[in-house]
Coordinates of C-alpha atoms in Angstrom, one line a residue:
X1247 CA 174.2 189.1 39.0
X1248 CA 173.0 190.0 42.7
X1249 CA 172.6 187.4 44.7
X1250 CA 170.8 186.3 47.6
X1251 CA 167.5 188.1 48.9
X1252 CA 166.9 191.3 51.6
X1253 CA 165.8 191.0 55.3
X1254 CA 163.1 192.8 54.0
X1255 CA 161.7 189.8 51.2
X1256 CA 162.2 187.6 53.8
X1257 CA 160.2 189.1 56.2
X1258 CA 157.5 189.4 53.4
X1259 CA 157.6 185.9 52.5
X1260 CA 157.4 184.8 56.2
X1261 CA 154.0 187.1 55.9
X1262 CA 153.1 185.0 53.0
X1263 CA 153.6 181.6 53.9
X1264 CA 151.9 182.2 57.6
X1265 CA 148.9 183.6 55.3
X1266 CA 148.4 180.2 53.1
X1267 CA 149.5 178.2 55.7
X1268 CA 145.2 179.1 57.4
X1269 CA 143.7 178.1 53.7
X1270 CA 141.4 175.3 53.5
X1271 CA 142.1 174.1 50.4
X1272 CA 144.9 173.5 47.4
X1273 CA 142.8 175.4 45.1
X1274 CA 143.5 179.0 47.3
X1275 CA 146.8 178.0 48.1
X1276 CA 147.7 177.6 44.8
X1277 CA 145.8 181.2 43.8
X1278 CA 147.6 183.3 46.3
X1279 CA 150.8 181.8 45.2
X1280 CA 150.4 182.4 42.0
X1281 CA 149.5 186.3 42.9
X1282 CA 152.6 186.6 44.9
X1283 CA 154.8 185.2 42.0
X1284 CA 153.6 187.6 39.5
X1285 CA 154.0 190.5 41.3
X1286 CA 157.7 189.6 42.3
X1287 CA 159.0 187.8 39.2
X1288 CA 156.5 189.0 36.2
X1289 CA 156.7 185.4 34.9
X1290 CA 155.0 184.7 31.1
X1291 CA 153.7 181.1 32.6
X1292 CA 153.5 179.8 36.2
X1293 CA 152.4 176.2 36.8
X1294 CA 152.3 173.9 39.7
X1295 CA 152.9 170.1 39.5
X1296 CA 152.0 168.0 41.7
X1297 CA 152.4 163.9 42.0
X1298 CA 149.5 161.8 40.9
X1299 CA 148.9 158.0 42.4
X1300 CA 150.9 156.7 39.4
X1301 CA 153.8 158.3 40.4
X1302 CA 154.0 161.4 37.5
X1303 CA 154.4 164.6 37.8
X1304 CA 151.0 166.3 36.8
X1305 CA 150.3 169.8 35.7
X1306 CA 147.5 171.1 38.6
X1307 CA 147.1 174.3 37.2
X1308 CA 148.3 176.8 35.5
X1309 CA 148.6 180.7 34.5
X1310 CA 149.8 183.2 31.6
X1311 CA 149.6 184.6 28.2
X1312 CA 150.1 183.5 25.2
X1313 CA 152.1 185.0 22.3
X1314 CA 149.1 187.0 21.5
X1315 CA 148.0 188.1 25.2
X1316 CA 145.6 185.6 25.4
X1317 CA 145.2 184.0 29.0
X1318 CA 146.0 180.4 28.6
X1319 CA 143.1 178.1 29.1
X1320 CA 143.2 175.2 31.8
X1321 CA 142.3 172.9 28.6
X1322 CA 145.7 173.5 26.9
X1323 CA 148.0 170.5 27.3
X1324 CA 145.7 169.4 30.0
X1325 CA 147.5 165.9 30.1
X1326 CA 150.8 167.2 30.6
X1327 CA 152.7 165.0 32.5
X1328 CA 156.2 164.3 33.1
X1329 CA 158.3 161.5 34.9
X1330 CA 160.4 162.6 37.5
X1331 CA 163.7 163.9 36.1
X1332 CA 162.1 164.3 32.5
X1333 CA 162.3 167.1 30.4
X1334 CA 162.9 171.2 32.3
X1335 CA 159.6 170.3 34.4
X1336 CA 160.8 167.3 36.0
X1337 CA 164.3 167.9 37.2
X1338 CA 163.7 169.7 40.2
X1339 CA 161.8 166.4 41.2
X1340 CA 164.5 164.4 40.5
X1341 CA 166.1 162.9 43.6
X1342 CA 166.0 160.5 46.9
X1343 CA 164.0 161.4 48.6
X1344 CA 164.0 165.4 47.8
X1345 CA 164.6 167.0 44.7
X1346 CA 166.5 170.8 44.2
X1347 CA 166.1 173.7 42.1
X1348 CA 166.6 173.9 39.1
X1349 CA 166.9 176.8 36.2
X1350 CA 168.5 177.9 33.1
X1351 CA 168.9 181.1 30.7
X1352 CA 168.9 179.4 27.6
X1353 CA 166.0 177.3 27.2
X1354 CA 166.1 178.1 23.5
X1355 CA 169.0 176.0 23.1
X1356 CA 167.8 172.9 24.9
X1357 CA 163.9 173.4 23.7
X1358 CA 164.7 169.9 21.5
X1359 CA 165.5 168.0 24.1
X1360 CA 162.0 168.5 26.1
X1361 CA 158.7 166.8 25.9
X1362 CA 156.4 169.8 25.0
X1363 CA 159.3 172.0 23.9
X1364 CA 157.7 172.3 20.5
X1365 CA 154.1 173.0 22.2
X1366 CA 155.2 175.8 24.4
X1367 CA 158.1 177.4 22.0
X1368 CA 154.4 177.8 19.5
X1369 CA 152.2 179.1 22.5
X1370 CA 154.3 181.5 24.0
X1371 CA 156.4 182.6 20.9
X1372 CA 159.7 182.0 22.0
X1373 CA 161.5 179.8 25.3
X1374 CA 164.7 181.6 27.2
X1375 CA 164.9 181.5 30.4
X1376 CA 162.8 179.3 33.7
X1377 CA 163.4 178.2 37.3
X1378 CA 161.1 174.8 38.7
X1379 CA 161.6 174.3 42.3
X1380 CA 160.8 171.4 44.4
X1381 CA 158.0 171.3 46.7
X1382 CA 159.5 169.4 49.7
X1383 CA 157.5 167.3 52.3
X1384 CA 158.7 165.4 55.7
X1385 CA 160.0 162.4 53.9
X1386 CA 159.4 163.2 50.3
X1387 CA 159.0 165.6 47.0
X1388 CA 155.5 165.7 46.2
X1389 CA 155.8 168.5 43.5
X1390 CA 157.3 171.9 41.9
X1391 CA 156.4 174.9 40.9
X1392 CA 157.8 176.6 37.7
X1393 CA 158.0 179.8 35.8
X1394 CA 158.5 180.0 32.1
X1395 CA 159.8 183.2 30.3
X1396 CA 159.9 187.0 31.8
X1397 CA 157.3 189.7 31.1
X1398 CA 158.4 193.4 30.7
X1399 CA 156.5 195.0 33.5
X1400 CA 156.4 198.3 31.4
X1401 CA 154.7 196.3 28.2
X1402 CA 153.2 193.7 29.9
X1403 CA 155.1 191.5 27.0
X1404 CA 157.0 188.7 27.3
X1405 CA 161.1 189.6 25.9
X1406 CA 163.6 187.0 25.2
X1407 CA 165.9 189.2 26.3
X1408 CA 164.9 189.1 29.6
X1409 CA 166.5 186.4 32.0
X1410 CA 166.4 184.9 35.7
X1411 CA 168.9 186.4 38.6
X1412 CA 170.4 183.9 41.4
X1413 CA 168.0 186.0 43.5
X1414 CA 165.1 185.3 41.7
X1415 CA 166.0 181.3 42.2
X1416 CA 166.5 181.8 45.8
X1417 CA 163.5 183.3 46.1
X1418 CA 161.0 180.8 44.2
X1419 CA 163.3 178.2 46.1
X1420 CA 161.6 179.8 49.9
X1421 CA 158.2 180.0 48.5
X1422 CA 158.3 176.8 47.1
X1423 CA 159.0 175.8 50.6
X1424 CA 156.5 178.1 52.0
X1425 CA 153.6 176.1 49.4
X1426 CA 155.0 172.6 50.4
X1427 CA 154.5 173.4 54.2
X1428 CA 151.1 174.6 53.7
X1429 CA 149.8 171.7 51.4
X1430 CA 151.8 169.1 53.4
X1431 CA 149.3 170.8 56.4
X1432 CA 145.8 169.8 54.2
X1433 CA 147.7 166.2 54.4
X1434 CA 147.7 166.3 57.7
X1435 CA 144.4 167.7 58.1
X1436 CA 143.0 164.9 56.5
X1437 CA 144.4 162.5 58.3
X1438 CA 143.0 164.0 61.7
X1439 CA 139.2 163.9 59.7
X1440 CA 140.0 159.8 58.9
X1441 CA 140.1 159.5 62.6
X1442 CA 137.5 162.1 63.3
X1443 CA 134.7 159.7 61.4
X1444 CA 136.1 156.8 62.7
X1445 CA 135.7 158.0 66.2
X1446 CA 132.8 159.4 65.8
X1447 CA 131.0 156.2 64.4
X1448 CA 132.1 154.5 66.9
X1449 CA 129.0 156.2 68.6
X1450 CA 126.8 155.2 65.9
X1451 CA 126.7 151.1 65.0
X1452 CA 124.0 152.0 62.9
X1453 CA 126.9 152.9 60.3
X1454 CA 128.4 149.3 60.2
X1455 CA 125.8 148.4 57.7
X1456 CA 123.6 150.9 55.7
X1457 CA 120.7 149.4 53.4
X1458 CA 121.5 149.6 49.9
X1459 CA 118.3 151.5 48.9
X1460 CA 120.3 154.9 50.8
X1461 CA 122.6 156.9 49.4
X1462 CA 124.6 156.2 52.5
X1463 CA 127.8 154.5 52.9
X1464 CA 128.4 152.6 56.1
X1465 CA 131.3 153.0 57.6
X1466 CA 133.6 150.9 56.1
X1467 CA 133.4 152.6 52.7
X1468 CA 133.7 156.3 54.2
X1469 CA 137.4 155.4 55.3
X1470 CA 138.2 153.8 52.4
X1471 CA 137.3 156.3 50.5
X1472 CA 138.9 158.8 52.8
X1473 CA 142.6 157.1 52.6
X1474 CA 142.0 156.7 48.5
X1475 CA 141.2 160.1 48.3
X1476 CA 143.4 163.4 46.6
X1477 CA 145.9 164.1 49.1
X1478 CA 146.7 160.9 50.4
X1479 CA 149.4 158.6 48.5
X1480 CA 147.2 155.4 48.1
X1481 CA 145.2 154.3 45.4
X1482 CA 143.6 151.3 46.2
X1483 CA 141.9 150.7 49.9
X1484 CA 140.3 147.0 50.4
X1485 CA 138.9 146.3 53.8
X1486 CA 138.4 142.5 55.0
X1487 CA 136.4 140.9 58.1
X1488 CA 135.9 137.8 58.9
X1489 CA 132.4 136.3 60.2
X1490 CA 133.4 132.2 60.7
X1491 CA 137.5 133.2 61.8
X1492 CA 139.2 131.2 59.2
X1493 CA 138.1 133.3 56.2
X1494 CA 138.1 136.8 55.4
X1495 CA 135.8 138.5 52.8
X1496 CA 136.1 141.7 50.8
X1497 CA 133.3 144.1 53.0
X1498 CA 134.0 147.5 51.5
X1499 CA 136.7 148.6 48.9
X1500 CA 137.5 152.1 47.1
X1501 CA 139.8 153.1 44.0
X1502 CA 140.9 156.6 43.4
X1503 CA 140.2 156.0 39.3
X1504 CA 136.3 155.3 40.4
X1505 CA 134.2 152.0 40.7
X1506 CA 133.7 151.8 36.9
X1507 CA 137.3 150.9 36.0
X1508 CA 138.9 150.6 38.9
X1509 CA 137.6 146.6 39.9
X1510 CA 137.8 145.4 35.6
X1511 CA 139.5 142.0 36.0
X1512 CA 139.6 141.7 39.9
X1513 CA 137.8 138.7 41.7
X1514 CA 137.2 139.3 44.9
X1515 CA 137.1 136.1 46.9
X1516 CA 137.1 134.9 50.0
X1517 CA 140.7 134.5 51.5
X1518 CA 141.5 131.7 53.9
X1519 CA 143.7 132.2 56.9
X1520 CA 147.5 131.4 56.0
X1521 CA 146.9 132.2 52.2
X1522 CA 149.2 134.3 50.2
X1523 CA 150.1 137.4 51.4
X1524 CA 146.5 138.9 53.4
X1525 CA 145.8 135.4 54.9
X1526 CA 149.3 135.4 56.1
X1527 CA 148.8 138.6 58.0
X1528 CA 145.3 137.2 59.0
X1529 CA 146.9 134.7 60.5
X1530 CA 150.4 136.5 62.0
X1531 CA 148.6 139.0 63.5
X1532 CA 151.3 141.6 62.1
X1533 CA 151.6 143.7 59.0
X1534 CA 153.2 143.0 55.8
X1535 CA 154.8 145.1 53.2
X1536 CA 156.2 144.7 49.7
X1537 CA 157.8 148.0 48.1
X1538 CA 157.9 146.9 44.8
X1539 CA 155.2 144.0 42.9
X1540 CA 157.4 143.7 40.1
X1541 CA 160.0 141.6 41.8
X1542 CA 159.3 138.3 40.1
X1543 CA 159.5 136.6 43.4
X1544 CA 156.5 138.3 45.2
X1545 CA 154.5 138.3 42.4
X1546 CA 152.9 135.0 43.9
X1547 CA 152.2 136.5 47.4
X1548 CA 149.1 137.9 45.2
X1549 CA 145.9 136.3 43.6
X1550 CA 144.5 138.8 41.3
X1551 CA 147.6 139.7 39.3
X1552 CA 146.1 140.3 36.4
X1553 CA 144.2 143.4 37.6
X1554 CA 147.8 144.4 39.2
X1555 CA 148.9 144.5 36.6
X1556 CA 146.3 146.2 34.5
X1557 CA 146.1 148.8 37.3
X1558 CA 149.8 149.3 37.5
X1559 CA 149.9 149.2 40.9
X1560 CA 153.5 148.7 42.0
X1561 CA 153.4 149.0 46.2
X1562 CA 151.4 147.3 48.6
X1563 CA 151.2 146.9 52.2
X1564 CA 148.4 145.3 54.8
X1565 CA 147.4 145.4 58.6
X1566 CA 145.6 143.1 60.5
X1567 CA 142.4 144.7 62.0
X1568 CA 143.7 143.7 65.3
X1569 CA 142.4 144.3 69.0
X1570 CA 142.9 142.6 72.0
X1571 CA 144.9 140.1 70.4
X1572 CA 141.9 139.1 68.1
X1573 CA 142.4 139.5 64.1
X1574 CA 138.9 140.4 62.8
X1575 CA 140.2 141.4 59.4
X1576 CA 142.5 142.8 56.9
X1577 CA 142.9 146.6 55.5
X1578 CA 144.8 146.2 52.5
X1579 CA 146.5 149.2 50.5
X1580 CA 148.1 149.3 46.8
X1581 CA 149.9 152.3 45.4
X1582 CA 150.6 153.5 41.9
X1583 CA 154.5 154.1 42.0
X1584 CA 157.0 152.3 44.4
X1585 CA 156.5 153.9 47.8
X1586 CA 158.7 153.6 50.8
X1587 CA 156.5 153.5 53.8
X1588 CA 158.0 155.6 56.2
X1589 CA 157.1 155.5 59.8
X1590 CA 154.8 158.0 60.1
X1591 CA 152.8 156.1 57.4
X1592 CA 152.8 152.9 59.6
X1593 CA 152.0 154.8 62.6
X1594 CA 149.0 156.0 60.6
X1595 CA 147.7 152.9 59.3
X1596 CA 148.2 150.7 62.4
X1597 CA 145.8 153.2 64.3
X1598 CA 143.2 153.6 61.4
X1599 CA 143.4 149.6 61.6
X1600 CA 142.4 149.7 65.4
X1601 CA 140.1 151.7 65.5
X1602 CA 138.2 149.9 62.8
X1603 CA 138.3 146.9 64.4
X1604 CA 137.2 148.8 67.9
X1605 CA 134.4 149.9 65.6
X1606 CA 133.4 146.6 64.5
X1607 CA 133.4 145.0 67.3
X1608 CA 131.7 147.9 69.4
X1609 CA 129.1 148.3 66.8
X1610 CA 128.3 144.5 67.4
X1611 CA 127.8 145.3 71.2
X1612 CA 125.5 148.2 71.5
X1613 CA 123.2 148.4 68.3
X1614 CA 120.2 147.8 70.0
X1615 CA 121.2 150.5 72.9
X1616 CA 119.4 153.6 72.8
X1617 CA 121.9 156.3 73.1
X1618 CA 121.8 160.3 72.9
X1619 CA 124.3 160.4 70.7
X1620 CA 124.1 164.1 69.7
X1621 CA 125.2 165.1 73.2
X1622 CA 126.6 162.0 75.0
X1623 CA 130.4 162.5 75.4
X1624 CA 132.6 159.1 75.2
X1625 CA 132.7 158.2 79.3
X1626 CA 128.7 158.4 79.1
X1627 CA 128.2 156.4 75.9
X1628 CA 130.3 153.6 77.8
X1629 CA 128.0 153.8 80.9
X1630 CA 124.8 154.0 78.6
X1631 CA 125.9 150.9 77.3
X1632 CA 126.7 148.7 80.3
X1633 CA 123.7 150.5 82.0
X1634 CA 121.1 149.9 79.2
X1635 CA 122.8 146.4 77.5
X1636 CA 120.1 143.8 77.8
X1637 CA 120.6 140.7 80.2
X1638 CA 119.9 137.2 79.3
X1639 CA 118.8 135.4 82.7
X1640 CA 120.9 132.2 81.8
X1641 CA 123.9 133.0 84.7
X1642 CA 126.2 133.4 81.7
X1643 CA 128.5 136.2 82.0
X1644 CA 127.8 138.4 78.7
X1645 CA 124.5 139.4 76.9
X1646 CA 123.6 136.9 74.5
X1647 CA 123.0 139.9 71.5
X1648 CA 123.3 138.1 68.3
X1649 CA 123.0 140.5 65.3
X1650 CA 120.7 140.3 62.3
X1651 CA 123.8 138.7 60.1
X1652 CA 124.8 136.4 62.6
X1653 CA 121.4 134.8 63.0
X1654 CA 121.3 134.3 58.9
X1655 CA 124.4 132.9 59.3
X1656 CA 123.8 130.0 62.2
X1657 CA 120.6 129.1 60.1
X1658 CA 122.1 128.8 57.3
X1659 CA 125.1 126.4 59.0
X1660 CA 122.4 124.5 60.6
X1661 CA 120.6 123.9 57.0
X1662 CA 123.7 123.0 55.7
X1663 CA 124.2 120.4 58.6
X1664 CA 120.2 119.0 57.6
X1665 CA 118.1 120.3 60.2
X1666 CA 114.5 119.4 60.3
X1667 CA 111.9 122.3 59.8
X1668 CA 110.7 121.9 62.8
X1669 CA 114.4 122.1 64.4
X1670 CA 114.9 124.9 62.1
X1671 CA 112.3 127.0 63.1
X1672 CA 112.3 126.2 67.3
X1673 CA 116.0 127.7 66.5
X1674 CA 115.0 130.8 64.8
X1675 CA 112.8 131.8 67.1
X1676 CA 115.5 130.6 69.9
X1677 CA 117.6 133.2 68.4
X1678 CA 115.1 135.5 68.1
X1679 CA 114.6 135.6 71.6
X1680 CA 118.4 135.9 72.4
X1681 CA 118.4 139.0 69.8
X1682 CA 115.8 140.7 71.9
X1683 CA 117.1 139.7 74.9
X1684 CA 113.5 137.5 76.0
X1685 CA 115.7 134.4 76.3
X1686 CA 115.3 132.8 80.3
X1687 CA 116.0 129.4 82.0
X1688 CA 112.5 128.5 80.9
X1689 CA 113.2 128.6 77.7
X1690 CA 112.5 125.5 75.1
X1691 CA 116.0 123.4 74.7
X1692 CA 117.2 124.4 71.1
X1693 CA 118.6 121.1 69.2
X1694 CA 122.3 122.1 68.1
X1695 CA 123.8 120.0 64.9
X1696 CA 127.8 118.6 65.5
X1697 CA 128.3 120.6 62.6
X1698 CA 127.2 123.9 64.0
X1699 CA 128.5 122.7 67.9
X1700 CA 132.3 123.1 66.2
X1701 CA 131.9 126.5 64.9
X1702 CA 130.2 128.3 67.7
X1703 CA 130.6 128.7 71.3
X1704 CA 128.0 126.5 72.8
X1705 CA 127.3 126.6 76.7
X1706 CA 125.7 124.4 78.4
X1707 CA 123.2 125.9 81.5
X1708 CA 120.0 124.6 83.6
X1709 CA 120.4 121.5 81.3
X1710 CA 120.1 122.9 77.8
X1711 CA 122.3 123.7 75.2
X1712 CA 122.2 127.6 74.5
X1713 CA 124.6 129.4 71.4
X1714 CA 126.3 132.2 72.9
X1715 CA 127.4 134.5 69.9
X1716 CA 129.6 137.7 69.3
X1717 CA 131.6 137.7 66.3
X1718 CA 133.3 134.0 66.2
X1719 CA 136.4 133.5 67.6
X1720 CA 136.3 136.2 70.0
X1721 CA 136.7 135.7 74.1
X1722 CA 133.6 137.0 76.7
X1723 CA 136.1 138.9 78.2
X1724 CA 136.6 141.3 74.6
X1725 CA 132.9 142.1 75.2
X1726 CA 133.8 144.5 78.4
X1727 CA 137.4 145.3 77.7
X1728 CA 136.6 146.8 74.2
X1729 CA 135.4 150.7 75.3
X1730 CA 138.0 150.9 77.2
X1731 CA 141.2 149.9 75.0
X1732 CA 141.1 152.4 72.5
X1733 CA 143.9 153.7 71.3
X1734 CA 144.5 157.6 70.8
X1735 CA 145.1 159.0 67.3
X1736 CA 149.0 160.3 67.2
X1737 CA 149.2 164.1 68.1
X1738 CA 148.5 166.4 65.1
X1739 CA 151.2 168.8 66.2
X1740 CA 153.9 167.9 63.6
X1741 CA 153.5 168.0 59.9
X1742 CA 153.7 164.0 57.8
X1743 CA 154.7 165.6 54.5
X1744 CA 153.2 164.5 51.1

């Protein structure tokens, strides 16, 4: 057998994989391979697998004939799926952290010992000879591509007596490296448009909260979404905030298996600060990972084992959505296999963390500034804000802005403390006033229940007793330093791998 390749296929492949490496999309990466591979190795069946959230191997598509020369339908095995190391399809993912070729002449004899071997030996009319290679990212395998069978370029038949050379394995082997580059890429690519939306709704605090009669999603549930979607290794995304600073609630939360199924079982309540696992990181201020839920000993950092469980969700890890020292809530990820978070992944995560909390706090600050936003760079938005930001005349040192669920939720403390209704409605339209930024030294005194006085930041000015809200918990001095401590995304130079 000849083997190695020529100067010559090298030079074509290097063609080939700086063609795929500009496509937009797995879909047309994964057509032009297939092109290239038939015209080099005449295979009966190609197919590419890639990993799903669950940690299998999945057929993403495939391409061939049948034993009559019928093209193979999408719809055939569609649930093919293999663990890694199972069966021909699965060795070449078998390994930590990469896999390695892997190929054989005489599939015929070893058809019994594979899953489908029956299924394909009846569809193709006969197994002999296939190579599956791994496709290799920065830290991991995240799939392989395989070819089944040789055709007879002069019949256009498939012959069993037709086999693989060393060359032909050395050859998938580059442009399975080739593929694995430019899909690992798309990864990447996504990961610069998470920060992209975050950044850009920074601009917009409109996004924070979206009524529920749009089709919108504020902004919560567009990154969530984003880090649950295809290319990205998690499969559950639950964000947390806090309004009081000793609780956190769920706010927005995605699942790569959809809404309808995804949440069967789960009960999502609130989280006080130092319980289990997120109210532990509420409370540290630092993240938290467990690699595998299964050990019997951190099965109790959790409270809604059962849907775990049910969910076979095996790996978990949570940051703190922390800024300026301030932990305003949780982002909490699950995935389907056991995952080793590398440091890329942390790197990731810790920014997409900061930035929401930059988000929420900033979109607390400037929602009732008027700002161009289609044409106002960063710098200007900043000096909009401090130019246009409201004043209250009470010699205070921040703008007394309190937003729409902040006011609901001081009234409703100060019913639950058994204020009259005529207390309770002089302090609505106290903070009313200090929403729309009307609020002066003349202004009626506002009668402020002990219960209330220990959860907010009351000052005292002129003689009256004036609530002075943000988001609770956080300092005056947050309310400048905030546009100006945000953190750049990581350079988008180098590849992260699958």
């Amino acid at each position: 057998m000849e083997v190695g390749i020529s100067l010559q296929e090298i030079t074509e492949l290097r063609k080939f994989g700086n063609t795929i490496l500009t496509f937009s999309s797995v879909n047309i990466i994964v057509e032009e391979t297939f092109l290239e591979i038939k015209r080099k190795l005449s295979p009966q069946v190609i197919s590419i697998f890639l990993f799903s959230k669950d940690g299998f191997l999945e057929r993403y598509e495939i391409s061939g004939r049948d034993r009559g020369d019928v093209v193979i339908e999408a719809s055939w095995l569609h649930d093919e799926r293999y663990k890694p190391g199972e069966s021909f399809s699965g060795k070449a993912a078998f390994g930590k952290p990469y896999g390695e070729p892997y190929w054989s002449n005489q599939l015929d004899k070893e058809v019994d010992n594979f899953t489908y071997g029956k299924e394909y030996s009846e569809k193709l009319g006969f197994l002999r000879c296939g190579i599956s290679v791994p496709l290799n990212g920065t830290h991991r395998t995240f799939g392989t591509i395989e070819v089944v069978n040789k055709v007879n370029p002069e019949t256009g038949r498939a012959h069993p007596s037709l086999v693989y050379s060393d060359s032909d394995v050395c050859w998938l082997a580059l442009v399975g490296a080739h593929v694995a580059a430019a899909i690992s890429r798309l990864r990447k690519k996504d990961e610069d448009k998470i920060f992209a939306t975050i950044i850009r709704v920074l601009a917009d605090p409109t996004l924070e909260h979206v009524p529920v009669h749009t089709t919108e999603e504020s902004a919560y549930k567009t990154i969530a979404n984003k880090l649950v979607d295809y290319l990205m290794p998690y499969k559950v995304c639950i964000v947390r905030l806090t309004f009081d600073g000793q609780s956190l609630f769920v706010t927005n939360k995605a699942h790569s298996d959809g809404d309808e199924k995804g949440w069967l079982y789960r009960v999502d309540e609130p989280r006080v600060i130092g319980q289990k696992i997120v109210g532990r990181v509420f409370q540290s201020g630092k993240y938290e990972i467990i690699e595998d839920i299964e050990i019997k000993e951190r099965e109790d950092e959790f409270t809604n084992l059962e849907w775990i469980k049910s969910q076979n969700l095996k790996s978990f890890i949570c940051f703190p959505l922390l800024i300026l020292g301030k932990v305003i809530g949780t982002l909490s990820l699950f995935t389907g296999y056991i995952h080793e978070f590398t440091e890329s992944d942390i790197d990731f995560l810790e920014n997409v963390s900061f930035l929401l909390a930059a988000f929420r706090v900033r979109s607390r600050r400037i929602k009732e500034v008027e700002i161009p936003r289609d044409t106002a760079t960063t710098d200007e938005i900043e000096s909009l804000y401090y130019e246009k930001l409201p004043r209250v005349d009470t010699g205070l040192k921040s703008s007394n802005l309190i937003s729409p669920e902040e006011i609901e939720f001081l009234i409703k403390e100060a019913v639950d403390a058994g204020i009259s209704d005529d207390d309770l409605e002089e302090l609505r339209e106290h903070l009313a006033d200090v929403r729309n930024g009307r609020l002066t030294e003349e202004a009626p005194p506002t009668v402020v229940y002990q219960e209330v006085e220990d959860k907010y930041k009351i000052r005292k000015d002129c003689g009256k007793e004036i609530i002075i809200s943000t988001a609770p918990g956080l300092d005056d001095d947050f309310d400048g330093a905030i546009l100006k401590e945000i953190k750049r995304p990581p350079s988008s130079s180098s590849d992260t791998g699958i």
